[in-house]
mmCIF file of C-alpha atoms in Angstrom:
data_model
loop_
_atom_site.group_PDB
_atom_site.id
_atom_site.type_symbol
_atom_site.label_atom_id
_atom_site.label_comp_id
_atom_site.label_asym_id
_atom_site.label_seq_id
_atom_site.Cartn_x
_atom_site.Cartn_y
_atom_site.Cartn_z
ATOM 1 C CA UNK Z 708 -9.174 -2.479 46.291
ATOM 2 C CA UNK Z 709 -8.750 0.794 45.228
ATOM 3 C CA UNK Z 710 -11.541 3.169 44.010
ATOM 4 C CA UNK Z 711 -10.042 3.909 40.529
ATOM 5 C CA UNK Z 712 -9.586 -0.252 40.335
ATOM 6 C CA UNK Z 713 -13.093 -0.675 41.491
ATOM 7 C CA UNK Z 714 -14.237 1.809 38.738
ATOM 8 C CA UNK Z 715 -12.514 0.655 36.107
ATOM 9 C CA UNK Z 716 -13.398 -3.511 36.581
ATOM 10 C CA UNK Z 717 -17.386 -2.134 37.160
ATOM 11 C CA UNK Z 718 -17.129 -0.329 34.182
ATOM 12 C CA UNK Z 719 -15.282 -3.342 31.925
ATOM 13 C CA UNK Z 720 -17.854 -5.559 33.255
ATOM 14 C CA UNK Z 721 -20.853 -3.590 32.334
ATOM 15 C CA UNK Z 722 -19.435 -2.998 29.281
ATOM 16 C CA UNK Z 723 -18.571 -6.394 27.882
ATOM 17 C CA UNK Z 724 -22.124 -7.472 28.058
ATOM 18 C CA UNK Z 725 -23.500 -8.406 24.370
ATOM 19 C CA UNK Z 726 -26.559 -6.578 24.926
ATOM 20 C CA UNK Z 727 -24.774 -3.112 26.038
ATOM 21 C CA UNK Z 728 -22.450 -3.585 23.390
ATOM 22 C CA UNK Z 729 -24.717 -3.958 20.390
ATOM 23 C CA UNK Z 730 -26.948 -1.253 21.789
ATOM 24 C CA UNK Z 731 -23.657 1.153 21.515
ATOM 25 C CA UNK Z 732 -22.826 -0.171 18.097
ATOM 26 C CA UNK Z 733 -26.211 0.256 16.712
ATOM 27 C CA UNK Z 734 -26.078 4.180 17.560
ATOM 28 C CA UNK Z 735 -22.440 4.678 15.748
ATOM 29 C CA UNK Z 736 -19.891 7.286 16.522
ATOM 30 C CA UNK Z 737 -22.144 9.508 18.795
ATOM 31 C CA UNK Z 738 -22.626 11.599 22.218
ATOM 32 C CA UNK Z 739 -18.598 12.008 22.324
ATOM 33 C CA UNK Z 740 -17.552 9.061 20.986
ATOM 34 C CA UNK Z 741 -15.736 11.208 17.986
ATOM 35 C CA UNK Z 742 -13.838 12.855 20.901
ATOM 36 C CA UNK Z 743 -12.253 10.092 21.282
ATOM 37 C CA UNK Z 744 -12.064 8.285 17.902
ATOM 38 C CA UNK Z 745 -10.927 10.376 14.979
ATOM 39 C CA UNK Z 746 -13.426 8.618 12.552
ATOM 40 C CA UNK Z 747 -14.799 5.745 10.328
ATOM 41 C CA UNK Z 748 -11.991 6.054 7.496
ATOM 42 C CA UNK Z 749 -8.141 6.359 7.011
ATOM 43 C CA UNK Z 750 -8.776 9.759 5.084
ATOM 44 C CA UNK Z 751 -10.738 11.002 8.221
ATOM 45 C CA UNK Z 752 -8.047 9.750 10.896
ATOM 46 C CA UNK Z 753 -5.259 11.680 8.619
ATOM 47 C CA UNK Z 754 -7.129 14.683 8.262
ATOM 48 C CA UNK Z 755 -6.622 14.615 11.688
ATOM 49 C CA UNK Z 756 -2.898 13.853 11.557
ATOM 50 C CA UNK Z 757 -2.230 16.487 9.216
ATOM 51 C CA UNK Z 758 -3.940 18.641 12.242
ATOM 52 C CA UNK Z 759 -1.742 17.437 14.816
ATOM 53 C CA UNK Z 760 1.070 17.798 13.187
ATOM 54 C CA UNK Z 761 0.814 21.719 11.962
ATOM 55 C CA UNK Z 762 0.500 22.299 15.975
ATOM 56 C CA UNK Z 763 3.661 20.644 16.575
ATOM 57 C CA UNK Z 764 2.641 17.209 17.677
ATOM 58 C CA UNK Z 765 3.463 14.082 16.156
ATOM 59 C CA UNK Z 766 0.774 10.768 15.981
ATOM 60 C CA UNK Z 767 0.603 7.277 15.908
ATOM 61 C CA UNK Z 768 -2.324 5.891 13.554
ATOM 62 C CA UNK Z 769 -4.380 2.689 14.868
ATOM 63 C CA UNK Z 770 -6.742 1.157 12.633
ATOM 64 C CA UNK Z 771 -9.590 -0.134 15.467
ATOM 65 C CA UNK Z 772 -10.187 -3.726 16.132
ATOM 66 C CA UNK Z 773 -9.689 -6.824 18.113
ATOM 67 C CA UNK Z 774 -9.658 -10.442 18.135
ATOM 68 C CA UNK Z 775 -10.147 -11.662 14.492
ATOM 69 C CA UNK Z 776 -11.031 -15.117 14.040
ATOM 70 C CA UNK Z 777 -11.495 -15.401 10.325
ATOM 71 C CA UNK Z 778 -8.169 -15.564 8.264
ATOM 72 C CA UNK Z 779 -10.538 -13.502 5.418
ATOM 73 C CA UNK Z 780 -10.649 -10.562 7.849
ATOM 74 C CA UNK Z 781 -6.971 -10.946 8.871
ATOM 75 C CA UNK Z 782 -5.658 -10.261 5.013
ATOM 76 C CA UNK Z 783 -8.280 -7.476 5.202
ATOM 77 C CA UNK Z 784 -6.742 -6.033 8.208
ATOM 78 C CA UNK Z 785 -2.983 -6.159 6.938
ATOM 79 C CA UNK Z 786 -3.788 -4.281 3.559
ATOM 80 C CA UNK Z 787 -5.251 -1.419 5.825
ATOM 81 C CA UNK Z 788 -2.395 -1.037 7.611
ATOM 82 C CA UNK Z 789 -0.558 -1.695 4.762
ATOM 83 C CA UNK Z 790 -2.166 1.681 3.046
ATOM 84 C CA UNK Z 791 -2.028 3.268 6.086
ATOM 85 C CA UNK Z 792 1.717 2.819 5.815
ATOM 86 C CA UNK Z 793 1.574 4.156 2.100
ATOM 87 C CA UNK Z 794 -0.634 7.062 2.920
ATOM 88 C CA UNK Z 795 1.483 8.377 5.741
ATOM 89 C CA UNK Z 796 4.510 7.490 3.531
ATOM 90 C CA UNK Z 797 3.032 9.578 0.588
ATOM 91 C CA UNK Z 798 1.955 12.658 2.825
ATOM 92 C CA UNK Z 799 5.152 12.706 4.481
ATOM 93 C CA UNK Z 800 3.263 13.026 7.874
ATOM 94 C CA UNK Z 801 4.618 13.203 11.480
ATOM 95 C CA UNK Z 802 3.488 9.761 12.554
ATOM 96 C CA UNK Z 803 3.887 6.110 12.881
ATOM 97 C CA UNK Z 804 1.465 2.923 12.985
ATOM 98 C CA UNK Z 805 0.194 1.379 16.114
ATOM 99 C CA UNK Z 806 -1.929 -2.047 15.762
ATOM 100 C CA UNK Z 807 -2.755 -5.565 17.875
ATOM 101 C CA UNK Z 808 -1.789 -8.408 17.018
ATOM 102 C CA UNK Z 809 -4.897 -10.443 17.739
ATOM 103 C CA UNK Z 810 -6.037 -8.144 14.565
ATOM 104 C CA UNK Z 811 -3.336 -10.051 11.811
ATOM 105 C CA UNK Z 812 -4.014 -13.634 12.877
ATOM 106 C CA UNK Z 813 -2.496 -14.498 16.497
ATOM 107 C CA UNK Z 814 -5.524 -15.840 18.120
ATOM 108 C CA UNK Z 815 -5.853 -18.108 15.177
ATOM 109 C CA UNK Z 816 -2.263 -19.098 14.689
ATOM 110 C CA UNK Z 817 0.903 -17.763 15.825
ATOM 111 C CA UNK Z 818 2.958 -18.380 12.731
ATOM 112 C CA UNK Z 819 0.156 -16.634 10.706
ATOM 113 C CA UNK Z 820 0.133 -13.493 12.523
ATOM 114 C CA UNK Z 821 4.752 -13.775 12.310
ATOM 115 C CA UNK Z 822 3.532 -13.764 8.418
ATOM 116 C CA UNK Z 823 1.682 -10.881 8.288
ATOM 117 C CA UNK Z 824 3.897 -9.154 10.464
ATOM 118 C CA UNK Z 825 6.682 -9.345 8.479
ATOM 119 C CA UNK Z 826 4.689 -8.129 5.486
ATOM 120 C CA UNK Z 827 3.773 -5.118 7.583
ATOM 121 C CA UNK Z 828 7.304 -4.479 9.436
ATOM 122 C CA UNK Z 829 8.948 -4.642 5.805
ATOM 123 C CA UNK Z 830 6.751 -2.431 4.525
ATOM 124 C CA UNK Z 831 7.380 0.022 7.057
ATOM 125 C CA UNK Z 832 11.040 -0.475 6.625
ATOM 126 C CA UNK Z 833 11.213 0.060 2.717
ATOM 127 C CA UNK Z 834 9.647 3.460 3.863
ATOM 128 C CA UNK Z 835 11.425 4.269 7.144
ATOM 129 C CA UNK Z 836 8.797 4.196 8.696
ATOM 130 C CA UNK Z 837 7.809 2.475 12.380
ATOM 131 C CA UNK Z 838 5.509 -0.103 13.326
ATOM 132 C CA UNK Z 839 4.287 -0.455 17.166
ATOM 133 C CA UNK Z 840 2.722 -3.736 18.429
ATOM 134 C CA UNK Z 841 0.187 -2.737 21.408
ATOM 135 C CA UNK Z 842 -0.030 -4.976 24.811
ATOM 136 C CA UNK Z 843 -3.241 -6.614 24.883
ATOM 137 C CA UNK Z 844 -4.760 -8.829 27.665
ATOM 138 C CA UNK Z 845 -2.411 -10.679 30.086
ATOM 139 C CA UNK Z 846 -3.179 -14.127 28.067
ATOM 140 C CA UNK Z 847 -1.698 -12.564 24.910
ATOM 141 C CA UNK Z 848 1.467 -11.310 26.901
ATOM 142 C CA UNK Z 849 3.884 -14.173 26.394
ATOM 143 C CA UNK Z 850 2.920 -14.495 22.615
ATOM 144 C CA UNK Z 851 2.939 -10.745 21.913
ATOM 145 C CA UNK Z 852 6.758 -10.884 22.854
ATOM 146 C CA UNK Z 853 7.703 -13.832 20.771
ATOM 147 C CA UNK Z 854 6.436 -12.115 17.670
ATOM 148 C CA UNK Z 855 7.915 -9.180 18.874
ATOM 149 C CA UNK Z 856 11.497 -10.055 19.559
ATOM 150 C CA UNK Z 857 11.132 -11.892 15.875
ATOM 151 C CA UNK Z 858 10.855 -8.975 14.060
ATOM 152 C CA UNK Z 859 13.163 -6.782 16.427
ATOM 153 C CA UNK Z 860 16.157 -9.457 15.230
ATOM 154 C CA UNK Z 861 15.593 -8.968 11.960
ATOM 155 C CA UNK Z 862 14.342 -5.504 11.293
ATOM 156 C CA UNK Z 863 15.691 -3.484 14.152
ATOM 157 C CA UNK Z 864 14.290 -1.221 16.769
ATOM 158 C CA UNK Z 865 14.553 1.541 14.245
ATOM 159 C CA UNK Z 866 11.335 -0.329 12.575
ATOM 160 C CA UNK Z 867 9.965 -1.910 15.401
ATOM 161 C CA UNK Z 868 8.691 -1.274 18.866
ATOM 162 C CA UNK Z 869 6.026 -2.852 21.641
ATOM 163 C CA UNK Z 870 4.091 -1.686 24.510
ATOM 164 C CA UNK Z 871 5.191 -2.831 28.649
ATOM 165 C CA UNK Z 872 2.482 -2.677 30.987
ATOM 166 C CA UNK Z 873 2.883 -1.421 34.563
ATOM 167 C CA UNK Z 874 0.080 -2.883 36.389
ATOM 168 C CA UNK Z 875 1.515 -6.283 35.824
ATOM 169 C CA UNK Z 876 4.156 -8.021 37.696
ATOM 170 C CA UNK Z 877 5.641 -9.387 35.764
ATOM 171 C CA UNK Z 878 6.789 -5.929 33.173
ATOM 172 C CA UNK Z 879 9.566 -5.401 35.362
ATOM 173 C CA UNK Z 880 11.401 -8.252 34.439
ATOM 174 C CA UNK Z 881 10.411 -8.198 30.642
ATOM 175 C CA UNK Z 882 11.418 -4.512 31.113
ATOM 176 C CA UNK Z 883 15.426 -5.697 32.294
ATOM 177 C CA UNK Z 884 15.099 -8.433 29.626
ATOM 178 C CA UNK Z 885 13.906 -6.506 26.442
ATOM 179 C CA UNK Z 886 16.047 -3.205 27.190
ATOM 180 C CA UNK Z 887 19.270 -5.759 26.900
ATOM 181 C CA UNK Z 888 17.892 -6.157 23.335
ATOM 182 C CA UNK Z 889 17.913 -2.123 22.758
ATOM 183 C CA UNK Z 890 14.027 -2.219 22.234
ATOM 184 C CA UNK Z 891 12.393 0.497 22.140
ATOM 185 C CA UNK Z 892 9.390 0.386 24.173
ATOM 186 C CA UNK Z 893 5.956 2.270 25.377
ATOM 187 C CA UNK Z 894 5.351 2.253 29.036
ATOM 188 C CA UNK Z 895 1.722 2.520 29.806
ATOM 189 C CA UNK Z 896 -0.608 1.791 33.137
ATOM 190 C CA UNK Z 897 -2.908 -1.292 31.745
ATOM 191 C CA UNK Z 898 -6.371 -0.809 30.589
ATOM 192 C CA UNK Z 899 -7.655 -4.489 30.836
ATOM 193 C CA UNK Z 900 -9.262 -6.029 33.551
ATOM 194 C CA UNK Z 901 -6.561 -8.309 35.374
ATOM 195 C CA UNK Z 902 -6.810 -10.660 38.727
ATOM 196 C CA UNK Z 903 -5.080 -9.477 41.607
ATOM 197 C CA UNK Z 904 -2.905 -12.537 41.539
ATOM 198 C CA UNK Z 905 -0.893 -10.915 38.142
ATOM 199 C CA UNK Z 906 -1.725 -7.113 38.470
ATOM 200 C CA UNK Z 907 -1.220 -4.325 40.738
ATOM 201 C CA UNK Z 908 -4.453 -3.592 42.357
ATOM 202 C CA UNK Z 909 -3.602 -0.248 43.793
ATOM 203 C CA UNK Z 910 -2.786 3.312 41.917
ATOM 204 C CA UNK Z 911 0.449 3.592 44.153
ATOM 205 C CA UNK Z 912 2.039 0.625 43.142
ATOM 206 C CA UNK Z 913 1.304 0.837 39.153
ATOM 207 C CA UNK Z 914 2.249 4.552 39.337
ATOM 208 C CA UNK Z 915 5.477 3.741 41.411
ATOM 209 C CA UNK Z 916 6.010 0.643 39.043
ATOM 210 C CA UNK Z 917 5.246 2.769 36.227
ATOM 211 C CA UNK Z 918 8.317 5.010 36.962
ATOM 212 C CA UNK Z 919 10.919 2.398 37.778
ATOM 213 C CA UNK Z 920 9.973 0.735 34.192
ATOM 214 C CA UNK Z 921 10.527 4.461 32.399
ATOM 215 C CA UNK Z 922 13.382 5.160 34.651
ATOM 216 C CA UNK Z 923 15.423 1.485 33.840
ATOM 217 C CA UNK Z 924 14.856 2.408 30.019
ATOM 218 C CA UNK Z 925 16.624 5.925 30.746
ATOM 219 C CA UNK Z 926 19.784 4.576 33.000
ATOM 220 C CA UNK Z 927 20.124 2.108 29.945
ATOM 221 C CA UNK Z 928 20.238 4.845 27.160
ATOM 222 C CA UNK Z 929 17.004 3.054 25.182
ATOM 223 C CA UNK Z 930 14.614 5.243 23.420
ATOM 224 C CA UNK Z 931 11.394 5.174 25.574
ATOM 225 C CA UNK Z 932 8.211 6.592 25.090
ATOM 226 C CA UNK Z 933 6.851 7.494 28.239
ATOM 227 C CA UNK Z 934 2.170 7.150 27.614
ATOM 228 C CA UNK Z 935 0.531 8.903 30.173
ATOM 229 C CA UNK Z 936 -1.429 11.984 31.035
ATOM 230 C CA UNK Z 937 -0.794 11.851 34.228
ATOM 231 C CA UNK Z 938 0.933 15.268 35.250
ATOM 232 C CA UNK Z 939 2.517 14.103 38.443
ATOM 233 C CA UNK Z 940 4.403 11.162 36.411
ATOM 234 C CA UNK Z 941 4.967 13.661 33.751
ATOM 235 C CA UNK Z 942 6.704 16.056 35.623
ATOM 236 C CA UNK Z 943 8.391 12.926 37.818
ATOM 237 C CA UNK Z 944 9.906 11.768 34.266
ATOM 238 C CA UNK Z 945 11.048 15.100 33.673
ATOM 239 C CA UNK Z 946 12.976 16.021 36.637
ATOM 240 C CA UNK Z 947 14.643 12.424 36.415
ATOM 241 C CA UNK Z 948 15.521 13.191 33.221
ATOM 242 C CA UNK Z 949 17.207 16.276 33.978
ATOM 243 C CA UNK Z 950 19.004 15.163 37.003
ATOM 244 C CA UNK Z 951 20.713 12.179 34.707
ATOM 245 C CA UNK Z 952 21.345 14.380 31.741
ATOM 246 C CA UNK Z 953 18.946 12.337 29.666
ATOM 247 C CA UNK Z 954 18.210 14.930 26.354
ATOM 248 C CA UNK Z 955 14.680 15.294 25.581
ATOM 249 C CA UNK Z 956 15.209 14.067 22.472
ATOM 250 C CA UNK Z 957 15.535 10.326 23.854
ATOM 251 C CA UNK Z 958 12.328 10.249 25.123
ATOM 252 C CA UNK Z 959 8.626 10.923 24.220
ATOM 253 C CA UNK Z 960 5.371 11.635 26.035
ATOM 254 C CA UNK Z 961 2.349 9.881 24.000
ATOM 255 C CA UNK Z 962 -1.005 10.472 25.290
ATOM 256 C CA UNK Z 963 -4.769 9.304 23.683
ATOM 257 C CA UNK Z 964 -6.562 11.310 20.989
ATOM 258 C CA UNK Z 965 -9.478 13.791 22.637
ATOM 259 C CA UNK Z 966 -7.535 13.834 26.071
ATOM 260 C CA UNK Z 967 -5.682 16.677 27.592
ATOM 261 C CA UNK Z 968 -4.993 18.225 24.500
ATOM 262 C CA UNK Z 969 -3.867 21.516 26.660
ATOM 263 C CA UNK Z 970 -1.298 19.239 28.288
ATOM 264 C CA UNK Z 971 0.232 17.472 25.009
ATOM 265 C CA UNK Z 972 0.588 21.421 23.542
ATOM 266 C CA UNK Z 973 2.589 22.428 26.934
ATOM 267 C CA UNK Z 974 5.009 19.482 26.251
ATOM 268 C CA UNK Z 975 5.236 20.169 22.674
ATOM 269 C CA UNK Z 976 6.220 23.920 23.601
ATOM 270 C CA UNK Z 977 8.518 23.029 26.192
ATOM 271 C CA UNK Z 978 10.458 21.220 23.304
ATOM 272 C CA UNK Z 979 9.624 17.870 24.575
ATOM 273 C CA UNK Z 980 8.270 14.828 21.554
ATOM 274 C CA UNK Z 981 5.086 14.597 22.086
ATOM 275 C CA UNK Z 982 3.039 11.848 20.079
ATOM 276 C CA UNK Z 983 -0.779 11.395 19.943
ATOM 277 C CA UNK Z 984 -2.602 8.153 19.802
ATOM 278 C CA UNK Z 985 -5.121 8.655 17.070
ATOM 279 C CA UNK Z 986 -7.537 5.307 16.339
ATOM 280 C CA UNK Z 987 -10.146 5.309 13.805
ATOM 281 C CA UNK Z 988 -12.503 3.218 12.639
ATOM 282 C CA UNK Z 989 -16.051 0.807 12.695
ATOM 283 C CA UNK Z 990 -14.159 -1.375 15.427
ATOM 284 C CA UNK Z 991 -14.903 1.097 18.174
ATOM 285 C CA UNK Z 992 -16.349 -0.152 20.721
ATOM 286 C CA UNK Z 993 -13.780 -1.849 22.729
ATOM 287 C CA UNK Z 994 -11.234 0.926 22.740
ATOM 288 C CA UNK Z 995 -13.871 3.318 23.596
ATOM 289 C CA UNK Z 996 -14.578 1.515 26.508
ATOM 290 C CA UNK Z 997 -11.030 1.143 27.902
ATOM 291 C CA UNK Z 998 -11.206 4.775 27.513
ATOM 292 C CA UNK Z 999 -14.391 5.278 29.952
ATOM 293 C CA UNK Z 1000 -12.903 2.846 32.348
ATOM 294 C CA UNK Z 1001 -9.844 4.549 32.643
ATOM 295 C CA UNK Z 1002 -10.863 7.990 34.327
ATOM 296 C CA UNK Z 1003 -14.675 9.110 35.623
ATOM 297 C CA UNK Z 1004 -13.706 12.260 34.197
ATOM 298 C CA UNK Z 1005 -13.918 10.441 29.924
ATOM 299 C CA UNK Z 1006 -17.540 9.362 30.923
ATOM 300 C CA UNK Z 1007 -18.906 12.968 31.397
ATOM 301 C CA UNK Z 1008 -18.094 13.956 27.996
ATOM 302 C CA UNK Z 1009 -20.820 11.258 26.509
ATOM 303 C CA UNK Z 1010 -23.303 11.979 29.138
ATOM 304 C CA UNK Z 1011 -23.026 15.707 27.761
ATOM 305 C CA UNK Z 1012 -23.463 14.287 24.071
ATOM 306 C CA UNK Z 1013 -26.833 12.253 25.488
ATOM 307 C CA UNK Z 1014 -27.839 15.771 26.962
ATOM 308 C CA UNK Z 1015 -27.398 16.957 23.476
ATOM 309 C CA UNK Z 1016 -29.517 14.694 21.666
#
């Protein structure tokens, strides 16, 4: 096992303990946590849009949260998203709408969450605007892409796009199978702790997978958005790109809110789409600690926020 594997699965592990969690939660958005989340409300989080956008980038909005159980709290979740939608709409902003769909209802029922969905996806639709369904954990995969390919038949890629996962086996088939359905699609690494027997355990292989997913959307002329900060992929994508004639307008680099902002501005300048994930918030905790997992580096900036204190 790899050392960046063995980081991240120590780190998941220590964090999903109740007791660690709820002494986080208790201390709210502290010791660098803002870096990374870009705060409680929608009017903070497009405060922040409006930011991003006068330096040239564009965003992706993502109200936080996970793994609703209580149909009450999935209605509450869809008219946030739902005024999110409105809000960007109104502001005429630079950015779409991320979300999960264990948020709107899918690990209660399946047709519930198609429901709200639809509500959401037409929404965005009456106001050209785009909706992206993120990749959870490997149990949600196969249900993630029913919904999914739903809404793509009737509302179109121009409305509706999901995440592939390259630390997974399996993406390079779904990969071949969704880019025959002209989806448009964001190729990430994985943030979730997965068993060996369905996940790449080495960097290698998900990097090298990681390419041959954003390169089979290229040679097929989809729309790809290539979600990494990794410079060697970056500049990997970007050769390939040139050598096949791909225009950089049929591509674009995404990368998380609070990291390498230096590298998103380079992009930007270079004349390459660059989009910025930008979650907000109460729901924090689990997205902030996918984020620590991820790199050693993320961890440093809330020991230096303790140090503050």
């Amino acid at each position: 096992m790899g050392i960046e594997l063995l980081y991240r699965q120590m780190v998941l592990s220590v964090a999903g303990h109740p007791r660690i969690r709820g002494w986080m939660e208790k201390r709210g958005m502290a010791w660098g946590v803002r870096r990374f989340v870009a705060g409680n409300t929608l009017a903070e989080a497009l405060e922040q849009v409006q930011r991003l956008n006068k330096a040239g980038l564009m965003a992706t909005l993502d109200y936080l949260g996970e793994s609703v159980y209580e149909r009450e709290q999935v209605t509450v979740v869809r008219e946030e998203i739902l005024r999110m939608l409105e809000e960007l709409d109104r502001l005429k902003l630079q950015a779409n709408v991320s979300l999960k769909l264990s948020q709107l209802g899918l690990m209660i029922d399946e047709s519930l969450c198609l429901e709200q969905m639809e509500v959401i996806v037409g929404r965005a639709r009456q106001y050209g605007g785009f909706v992206r369904i993120d990749m959870e954990d490997s149990s949600l995969t196969d249900a993630t892409l029913r919904v999914f390919t739903r809404l793509l038949a009737e509302y179109g890629r121009e409305h509706v796009g999901t995440v592939i996962q390259s630390y997974l086996y399996r993406s390079y088939a779904d990969v071949d199978c969704l880019s025959s359905l002209r989806a448009n699609l964001r190729i990430v690494k994985g943030a979730y702790k997965e068993p060996r027997e369905i996940a790449y355990a080495s960097k290698k292989d998900v990097d090298d997978n990681y390419f041959e997913l954003v390169r089979l959307c290229l040679d097929r002329k989809r729309y790809v958005a290539v979600a990494t900060h990794d410079r060697k992929l970056i500049e990997r994508v970007i050769r390939y790109a040139k050598d096949k004639g791909v225009a950089p307008d049929r591509f674009e680099f995404q990368m998380l809110y609070g990291i390498a902002g230096q590298l998103q501005l380079e992009l930007a300048a270079k004349g390459y789409r660059v989009r910025v994930y930008t979650p907000y918030g109460e729901q924090w905790y689990p997205y902030f600690s996918r984020r620590i997992a991820e790199r050693p580096a993320n961890l440093w900036f809330v020991i230096k926020g303790l140090l503050r204190r």
